[in-house]
Structure formats: C-alpha cells, structure tokens
PDB file of C-alpha atoms in Angstrom:
ATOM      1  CA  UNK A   1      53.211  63.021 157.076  1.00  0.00           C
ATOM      2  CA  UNK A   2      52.308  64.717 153.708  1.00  0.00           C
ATOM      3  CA  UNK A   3      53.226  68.458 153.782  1.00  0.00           C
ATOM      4  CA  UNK A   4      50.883  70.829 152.828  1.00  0.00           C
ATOM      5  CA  UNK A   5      51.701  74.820 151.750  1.00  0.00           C
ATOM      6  CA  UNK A   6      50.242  77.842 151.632  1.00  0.00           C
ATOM      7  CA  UNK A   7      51.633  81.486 151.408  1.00  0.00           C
ATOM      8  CA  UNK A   8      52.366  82.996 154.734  1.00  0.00           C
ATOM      9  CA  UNK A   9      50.160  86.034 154.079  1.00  0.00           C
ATOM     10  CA  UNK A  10      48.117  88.277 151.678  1.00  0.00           C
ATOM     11  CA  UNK A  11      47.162  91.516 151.424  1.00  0.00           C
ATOM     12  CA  UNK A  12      43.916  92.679 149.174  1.00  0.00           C
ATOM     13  CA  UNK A  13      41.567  95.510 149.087  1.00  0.00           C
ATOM     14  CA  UNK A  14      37.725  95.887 148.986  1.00  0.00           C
ATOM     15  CA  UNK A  15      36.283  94.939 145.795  1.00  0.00           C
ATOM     16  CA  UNK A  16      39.102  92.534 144.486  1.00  0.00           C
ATOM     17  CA  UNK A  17      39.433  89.279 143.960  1.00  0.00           C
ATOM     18  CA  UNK A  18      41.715  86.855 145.871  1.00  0.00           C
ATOM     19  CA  UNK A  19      42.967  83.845 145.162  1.00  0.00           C
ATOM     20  CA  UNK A  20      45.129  81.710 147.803  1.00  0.00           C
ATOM     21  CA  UNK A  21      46.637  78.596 146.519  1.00  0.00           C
ATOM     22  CA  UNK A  22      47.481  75.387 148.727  1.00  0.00           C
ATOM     23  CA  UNK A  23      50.158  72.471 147.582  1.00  0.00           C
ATOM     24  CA  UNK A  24      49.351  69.261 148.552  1.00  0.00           C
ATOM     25  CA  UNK A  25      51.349  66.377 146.960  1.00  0.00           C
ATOM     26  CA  UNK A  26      50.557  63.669 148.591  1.00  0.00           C
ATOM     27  CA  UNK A  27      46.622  63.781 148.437  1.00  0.00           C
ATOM     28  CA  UNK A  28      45.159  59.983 148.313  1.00  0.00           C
ATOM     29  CA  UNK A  29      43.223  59.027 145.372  1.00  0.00           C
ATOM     30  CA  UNK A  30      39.616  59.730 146.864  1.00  0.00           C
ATOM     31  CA  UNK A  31      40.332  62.330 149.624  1.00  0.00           C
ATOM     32  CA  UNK A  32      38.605  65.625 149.427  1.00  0.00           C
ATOM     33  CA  UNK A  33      39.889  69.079 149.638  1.00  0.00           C
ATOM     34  CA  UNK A  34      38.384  71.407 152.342  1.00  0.00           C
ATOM     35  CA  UNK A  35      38.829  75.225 152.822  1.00  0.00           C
ATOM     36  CA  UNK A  36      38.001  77.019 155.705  1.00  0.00           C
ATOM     37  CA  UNK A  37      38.073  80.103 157.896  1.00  0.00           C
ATOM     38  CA  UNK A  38      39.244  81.440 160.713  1.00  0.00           C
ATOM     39  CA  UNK A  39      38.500  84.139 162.804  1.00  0.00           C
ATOM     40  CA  UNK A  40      40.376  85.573 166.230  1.00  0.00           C
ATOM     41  CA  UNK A  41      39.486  82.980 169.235  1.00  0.00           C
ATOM     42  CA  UNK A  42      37.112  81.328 166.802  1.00  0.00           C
ATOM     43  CA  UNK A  43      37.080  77.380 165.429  1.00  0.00           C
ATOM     44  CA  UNK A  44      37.388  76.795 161.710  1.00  0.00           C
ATOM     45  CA  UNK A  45      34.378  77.795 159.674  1.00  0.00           C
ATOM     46  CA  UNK A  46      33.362  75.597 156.540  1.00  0.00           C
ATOM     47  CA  UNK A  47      34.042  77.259 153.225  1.00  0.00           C
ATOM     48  CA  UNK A  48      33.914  75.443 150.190  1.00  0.00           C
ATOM     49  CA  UNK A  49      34.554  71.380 149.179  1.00  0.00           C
ATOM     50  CA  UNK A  50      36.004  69.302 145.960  1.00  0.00           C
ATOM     51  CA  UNK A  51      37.133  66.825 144.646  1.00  0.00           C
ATOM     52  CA  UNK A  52      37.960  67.495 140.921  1.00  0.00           C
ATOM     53  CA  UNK A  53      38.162  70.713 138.248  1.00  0.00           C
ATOM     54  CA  UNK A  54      35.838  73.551 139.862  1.00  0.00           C
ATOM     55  CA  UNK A  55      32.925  74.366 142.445  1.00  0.00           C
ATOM     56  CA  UNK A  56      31.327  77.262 143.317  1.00  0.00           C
ATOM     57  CA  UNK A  57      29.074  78.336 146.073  1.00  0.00           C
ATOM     58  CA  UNK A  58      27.816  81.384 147.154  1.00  0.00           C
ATOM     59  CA  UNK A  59      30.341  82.525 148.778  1.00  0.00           C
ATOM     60  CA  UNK A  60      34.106  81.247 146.604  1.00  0.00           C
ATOM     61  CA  UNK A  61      34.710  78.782 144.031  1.00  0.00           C
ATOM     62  CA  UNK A  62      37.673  76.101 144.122  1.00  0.00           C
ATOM     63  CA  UNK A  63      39.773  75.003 141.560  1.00  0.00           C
ATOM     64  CA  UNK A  64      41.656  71.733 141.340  1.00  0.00           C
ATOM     65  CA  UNK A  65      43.912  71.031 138.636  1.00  0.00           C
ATOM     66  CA  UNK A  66      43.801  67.491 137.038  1.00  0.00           C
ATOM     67  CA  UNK A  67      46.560  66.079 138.804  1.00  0.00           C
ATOM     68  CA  UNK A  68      45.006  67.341 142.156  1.00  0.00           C
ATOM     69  CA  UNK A  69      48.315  68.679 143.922  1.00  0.00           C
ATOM     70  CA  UNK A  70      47.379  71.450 144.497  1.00  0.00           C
ATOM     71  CA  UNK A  71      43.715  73.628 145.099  1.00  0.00           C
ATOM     72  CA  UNK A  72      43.081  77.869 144.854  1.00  0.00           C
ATOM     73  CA  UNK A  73      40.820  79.178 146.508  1.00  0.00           C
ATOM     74  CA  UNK A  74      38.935  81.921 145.120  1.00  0.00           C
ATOM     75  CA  UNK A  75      37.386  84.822 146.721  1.00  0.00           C
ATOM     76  CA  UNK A  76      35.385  86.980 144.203  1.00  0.00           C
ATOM     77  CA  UNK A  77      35.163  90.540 145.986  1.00  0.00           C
ATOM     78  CA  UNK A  78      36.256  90.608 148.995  1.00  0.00           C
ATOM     79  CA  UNK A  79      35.277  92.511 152.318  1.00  0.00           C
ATOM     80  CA  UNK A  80      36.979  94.176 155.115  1.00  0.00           C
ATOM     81  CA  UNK A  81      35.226  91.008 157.047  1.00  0.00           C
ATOM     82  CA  UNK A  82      37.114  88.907 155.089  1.00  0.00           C
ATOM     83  CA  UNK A  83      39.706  89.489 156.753  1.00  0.00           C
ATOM     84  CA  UNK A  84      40.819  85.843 158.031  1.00  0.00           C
ATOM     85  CA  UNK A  85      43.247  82.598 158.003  1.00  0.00           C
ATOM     86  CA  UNK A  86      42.341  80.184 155.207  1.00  0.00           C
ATOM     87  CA  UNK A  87      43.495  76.895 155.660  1.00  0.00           C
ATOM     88  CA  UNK A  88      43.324  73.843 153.419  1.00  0.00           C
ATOM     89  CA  UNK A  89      42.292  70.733 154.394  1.00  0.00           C
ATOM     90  CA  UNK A  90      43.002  66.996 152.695  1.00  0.00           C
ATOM     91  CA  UNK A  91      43.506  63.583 153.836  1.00  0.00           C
ATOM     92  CA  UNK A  92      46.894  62.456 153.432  1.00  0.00           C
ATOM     93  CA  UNK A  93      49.091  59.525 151.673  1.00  0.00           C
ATOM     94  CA  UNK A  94      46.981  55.954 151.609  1.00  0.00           C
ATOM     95  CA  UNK A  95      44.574  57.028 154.454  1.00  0.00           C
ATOM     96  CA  UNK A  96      41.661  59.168 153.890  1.00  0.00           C
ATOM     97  CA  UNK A  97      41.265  59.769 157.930  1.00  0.00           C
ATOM     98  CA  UNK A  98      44.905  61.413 158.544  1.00  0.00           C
ATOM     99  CA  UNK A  99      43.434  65.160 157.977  1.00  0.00           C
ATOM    100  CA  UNK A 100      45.836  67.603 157.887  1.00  0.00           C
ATOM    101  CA  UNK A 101      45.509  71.576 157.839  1.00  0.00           C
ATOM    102  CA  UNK A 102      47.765  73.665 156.245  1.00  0.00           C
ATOM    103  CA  UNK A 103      49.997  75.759 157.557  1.00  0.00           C
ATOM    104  CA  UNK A 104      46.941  78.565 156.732  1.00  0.00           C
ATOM    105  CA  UNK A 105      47.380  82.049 154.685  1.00  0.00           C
ATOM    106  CA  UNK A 106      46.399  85.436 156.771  1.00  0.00           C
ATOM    107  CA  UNK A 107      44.797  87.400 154.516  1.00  0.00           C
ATOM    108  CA  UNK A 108      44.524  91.000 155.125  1.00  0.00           C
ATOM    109  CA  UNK A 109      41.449  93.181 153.278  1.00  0.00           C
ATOM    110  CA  UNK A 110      42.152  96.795 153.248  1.00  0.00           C
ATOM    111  CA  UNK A 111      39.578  99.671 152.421  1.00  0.00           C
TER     112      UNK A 111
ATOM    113  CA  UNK B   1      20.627  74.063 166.267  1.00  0.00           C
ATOM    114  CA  UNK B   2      22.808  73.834 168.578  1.00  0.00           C
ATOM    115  CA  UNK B   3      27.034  74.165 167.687  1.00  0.00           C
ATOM    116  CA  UNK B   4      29.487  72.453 168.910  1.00  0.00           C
ATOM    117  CA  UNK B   5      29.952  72.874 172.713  1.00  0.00           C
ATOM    118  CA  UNK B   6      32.899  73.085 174.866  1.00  0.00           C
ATOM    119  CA  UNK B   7      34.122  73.485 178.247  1.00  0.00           C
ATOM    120  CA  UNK B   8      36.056  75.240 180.114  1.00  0.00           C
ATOM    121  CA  UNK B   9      37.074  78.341 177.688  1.00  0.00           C
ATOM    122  CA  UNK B  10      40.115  78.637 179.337  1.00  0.00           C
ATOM    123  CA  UNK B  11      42.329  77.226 181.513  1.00  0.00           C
ATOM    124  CA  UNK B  12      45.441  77.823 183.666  1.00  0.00           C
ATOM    125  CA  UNK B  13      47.533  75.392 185.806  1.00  0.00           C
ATOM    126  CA  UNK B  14      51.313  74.485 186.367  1.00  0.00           C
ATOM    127  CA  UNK B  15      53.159  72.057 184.360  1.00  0.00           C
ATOM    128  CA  UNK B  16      52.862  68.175 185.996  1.00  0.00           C
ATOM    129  CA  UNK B  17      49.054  69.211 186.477  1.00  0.00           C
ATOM    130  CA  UNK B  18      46.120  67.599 185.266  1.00  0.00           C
ATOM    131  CA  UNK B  19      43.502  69.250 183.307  1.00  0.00           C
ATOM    132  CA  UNK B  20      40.419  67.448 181.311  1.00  0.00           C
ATOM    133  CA  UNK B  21      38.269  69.030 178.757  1.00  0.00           C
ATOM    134  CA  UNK B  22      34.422  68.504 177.553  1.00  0.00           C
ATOM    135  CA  UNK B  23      32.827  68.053 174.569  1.00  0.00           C
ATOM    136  CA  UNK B  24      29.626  68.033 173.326  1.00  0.00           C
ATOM    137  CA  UNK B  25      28.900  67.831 169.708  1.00  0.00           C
ATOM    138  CA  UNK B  26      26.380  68.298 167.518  1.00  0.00           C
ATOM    139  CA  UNK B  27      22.969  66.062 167.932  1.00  0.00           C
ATOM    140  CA  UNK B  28      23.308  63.410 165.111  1.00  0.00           C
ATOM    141  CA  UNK B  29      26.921  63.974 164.330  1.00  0.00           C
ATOM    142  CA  UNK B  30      28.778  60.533 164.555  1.00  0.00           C
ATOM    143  CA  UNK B  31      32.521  62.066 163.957  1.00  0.00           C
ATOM    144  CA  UNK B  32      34.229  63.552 166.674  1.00  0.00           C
ATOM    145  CA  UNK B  33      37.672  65.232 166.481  1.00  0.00           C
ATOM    146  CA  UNK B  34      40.095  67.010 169.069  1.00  0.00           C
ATOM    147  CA  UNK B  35      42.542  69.222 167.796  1.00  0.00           C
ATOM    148  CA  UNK B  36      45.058  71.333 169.125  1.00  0.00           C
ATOM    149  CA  UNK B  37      46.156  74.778 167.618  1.00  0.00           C
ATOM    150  CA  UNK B  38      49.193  75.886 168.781  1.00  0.00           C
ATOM    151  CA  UNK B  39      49.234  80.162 168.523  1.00  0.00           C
ATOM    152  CA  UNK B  40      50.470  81.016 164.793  1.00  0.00           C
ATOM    153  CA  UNK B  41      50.193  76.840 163.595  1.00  0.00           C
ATOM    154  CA  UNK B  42      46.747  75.376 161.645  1.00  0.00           C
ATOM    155  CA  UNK B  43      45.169  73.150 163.842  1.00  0.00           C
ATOM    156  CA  UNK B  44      46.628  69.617 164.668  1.00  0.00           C
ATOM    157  CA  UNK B  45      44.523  66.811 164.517  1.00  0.00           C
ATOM    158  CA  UNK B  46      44.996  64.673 167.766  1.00  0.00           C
ATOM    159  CA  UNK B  47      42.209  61.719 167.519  1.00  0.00           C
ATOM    160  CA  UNK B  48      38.840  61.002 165.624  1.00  0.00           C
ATOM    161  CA  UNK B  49      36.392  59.327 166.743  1.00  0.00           C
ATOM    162  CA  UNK B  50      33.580  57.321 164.741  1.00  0.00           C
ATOM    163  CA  UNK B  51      30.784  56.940 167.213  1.00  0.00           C
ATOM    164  CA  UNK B  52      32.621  55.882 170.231  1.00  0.00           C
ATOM    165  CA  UNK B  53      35.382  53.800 168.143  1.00  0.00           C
ATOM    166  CA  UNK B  54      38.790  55.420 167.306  1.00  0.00           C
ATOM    167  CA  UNK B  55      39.286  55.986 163.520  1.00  0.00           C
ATOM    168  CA  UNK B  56      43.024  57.595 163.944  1.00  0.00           C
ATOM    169  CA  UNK B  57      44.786  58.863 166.983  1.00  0.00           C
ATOM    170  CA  UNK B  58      48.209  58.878 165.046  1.00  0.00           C
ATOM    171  CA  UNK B  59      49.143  62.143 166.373  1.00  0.00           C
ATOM    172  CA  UNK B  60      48.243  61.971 170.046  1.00  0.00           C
ATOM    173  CA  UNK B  61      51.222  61.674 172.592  1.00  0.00           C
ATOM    174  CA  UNK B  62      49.872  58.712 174.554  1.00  0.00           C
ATOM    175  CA  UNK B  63      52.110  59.093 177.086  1.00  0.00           C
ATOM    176  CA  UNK B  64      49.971  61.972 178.340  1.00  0.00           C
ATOM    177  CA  UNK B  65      47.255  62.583 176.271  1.00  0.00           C
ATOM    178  CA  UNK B  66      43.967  60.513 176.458  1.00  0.00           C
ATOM    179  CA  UNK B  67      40.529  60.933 175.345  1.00  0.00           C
ATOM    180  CA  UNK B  68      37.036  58.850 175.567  1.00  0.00           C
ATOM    181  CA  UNK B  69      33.711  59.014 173.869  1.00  0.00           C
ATOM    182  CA  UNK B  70      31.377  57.087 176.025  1.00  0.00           C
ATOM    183  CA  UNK B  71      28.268  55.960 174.425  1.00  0.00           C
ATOM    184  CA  UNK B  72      29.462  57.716 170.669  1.00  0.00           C
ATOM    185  CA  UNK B  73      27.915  60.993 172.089  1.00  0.00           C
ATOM    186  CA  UNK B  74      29.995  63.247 174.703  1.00  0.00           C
ATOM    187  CA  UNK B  75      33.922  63.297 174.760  1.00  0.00           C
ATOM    188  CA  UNK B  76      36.392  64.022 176.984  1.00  0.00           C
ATOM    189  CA  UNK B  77      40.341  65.045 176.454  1.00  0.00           C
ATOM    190  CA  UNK B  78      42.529  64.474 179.608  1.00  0.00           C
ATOM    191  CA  UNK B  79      46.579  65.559 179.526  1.00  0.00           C
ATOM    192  CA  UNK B  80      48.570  64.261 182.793  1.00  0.00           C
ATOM    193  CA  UNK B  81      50.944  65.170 183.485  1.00  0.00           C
ATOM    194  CA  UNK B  82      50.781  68.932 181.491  1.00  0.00           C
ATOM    195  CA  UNK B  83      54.221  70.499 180.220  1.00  0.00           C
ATOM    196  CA  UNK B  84      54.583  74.006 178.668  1.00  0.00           C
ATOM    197  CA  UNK B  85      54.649  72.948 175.185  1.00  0.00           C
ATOM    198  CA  UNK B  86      51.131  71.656 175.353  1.00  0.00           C
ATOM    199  CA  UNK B  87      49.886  75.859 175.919  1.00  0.00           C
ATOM    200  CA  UNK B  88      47.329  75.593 173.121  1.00  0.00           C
ATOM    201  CA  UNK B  89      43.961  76.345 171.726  1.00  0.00           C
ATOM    202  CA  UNK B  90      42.078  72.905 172.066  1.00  0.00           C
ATOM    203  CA  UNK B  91      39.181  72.651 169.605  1.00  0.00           C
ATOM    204  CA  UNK B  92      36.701  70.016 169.348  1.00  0.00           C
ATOM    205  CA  UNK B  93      35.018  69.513 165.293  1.00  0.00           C
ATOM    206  CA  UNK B  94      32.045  67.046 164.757  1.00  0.00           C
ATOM    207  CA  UNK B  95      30.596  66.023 161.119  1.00  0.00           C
ATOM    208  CA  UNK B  96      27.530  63.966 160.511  1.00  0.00           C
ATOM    209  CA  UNK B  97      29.185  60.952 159.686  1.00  0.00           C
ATOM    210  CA  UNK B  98      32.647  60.842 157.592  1.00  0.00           C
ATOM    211  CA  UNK B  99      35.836  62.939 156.983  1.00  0.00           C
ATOM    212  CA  UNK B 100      34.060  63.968 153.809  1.00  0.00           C
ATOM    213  CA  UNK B 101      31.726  65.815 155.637  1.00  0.00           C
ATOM    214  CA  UNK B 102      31.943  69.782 156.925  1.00  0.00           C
ATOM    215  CA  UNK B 103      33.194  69.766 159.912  1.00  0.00           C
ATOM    216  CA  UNK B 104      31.706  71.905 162.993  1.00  0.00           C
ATOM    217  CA  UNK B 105      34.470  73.274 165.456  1.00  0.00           C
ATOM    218  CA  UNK B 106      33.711  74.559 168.616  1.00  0.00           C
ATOM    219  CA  UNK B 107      34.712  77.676 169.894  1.00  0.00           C
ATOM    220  CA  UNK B 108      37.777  75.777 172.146  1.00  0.00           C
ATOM    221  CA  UNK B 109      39.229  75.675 175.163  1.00  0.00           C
ATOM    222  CA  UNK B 110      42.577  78.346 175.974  1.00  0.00           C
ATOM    223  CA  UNK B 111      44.855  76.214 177.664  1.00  0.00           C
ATOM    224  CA  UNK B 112      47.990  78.078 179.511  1.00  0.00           C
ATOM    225  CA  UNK B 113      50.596  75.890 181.485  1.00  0.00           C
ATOM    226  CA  UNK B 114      53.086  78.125 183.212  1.00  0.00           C
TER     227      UNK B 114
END
C-alpha cells in the first residue's frame, strides 16, 4: 500500500500560523485529499478537501502542489483548542476506494 | 441531525472471545466504513460498504473479522475468535454517497482483550 507521511509532532503558540505537510506519492489520478481532526476519545472531524492548487474555508486553506505528492495544511491563527492530530487522507495507487490515513501530526498550541 | 451512532463504547473480554459491534449511520448516507485505530496509529480502514454491497475490504483479516450491512442501512462488525492485538478503538464513518465525500465518524467503540 502507498505510504503516506506526516511529521510526528508540532508545537505552536496562540496567534500563529501552522502549517503541517503530508507526502503522498502514490495518489491516483482523480483521488482527493482530505484533512481532518482529532480529538481525545473522539472520531475524525472533517477539515478541509482538494483536489488541485489551493482551497480555503473558514476554518484552513490547503495547498497542493502541481504534481500532487504532497498537501499542507494550513492553520491561520491558531487556538489553545486547536490542539489536535491532523491526519491526511487520499485514495491510494489505481483505486480511488483504498483510503488511507496518515500516520497523523500531534500538534501542540501553547499560550 | 443525528451523527453517527455506535454501540457498545467499550468493551472488555478475553482473547478466543467473541464480541460484535453496531452501527448506525447517518439517515441518507449510502457509504459505510469500519475502521480500527490502534492507540498512537491513524485509523485503519477495514471495509466500505456502498449501500449494502462491499466496495473494498482489502484490509480486513477474514479469518476473524466479518461485517454485514443488511438492507444498505445498519451494520454490524463481528471478530471471533478475539486476540490481543486486535485492543483497538473501532470507529464507524458514513458519507452521503462516495469516498469523495466528508466522512462522519462516530464516536467508537474501546475494545480491550486481555
């Protein structure tokens, strides 16, 4: 199965913005790259969706270079209740139904 | 509306043992997905479900894992026998019709096998 990566961990503080990268080098030609969160004995929350160069929502924007290995996620200013694992999400190799998660980033927001 | 749903919360029995787990996702959704999420890992996706046909189920140890969705609406995720390895978080996602689509996880089920 493709491998995806993300950084272990990453530390921020109020106000700042984050960005947390995922490699995926196997994406399939029409797959989709997901974000989302996770809280303490919570399921995966929806953040943000692409396909190609950049969307925004209210809450991040998502950049995807043109070769679409890889995705970053970016937080604008961040909150103590930020405080989370993001993972990455993309279909993998010839089948747009094999979804896998990355290996997810902790992010810690300090005051 | 109503989120995902899922049942038991948690669960604790001895390796060999059965256990089954519930699902119930969201009105409409026609996607259905187990995962499990070992403590520390991203979640694992065992099978998907497209109503109540099987889209992939690439990563599920048949040998002990099984699921349903009777009637593309309620699903159910057996193990039997259980061994320690498969202590894990066990969440249940549903999207309205495609992997394309945001997926709605449940809050899962804590399984422990001692």
């Amino acid at each position: 199965l493709a491998k995806t990566t993300q950084p272990i961990s990453m530390d921020s503080y109020e106000g700042q913005e984050v960005n947390i990268t995922c490699s995926h080098n196997n994406i399939a030609t029409n797959d989709y790259i997901t974000w989302y969160q996770q809280f303490p004995s919570q399921g995966p929350r929806f953040i943000i969706q692409g396909y190609k160069t950049k969307v925004t929502n209210e809450v991040a924007s998502l950049f995807i270079p043109a070769d679409r290995k890889s995705s970053t996620l970016s937080l604008p200013r961040v909150s103590l209740s930020d405080t989370a694992v993001y993972y990455c999400l993309v279909g993998e190799g010839d089948s747009s139904y094999k979804l896998i998660f990355g290996s997810g980033t902790r992010l810690l927001v300090r005051p | 509306e109503a989120g995902v749903a899922q049942s038991p919360r948690y669960k604790i029995i001895e390796k060999r043992q059965s256990v089954a787990f519930w699902c119930n996702p969201i009105s409409g959704h026609a996607t259905l997905y187990w995962y499990q999420q070992i403590l520390g890992q991203g979640p694992k996706l065992l099978i998907q479900f497209q109503n109540n046909g099987v889209v992939d189920d690439s990563q599920l140890p048949k040998d002990r894992f099984s699921a349903e969705r009777l009637k593309g609406v309620d699903s159910t995720l057996k193990i039997q026998p259980a061994k320690l390895e498969d202590s894990a978080v066990y969440l249940c996602a549903s999207s309205l019709d495609s992997p394309y689509n945001e997926q709605f996880f449940g809050p899962g089920t804590r399984l422990t096998v001692l």
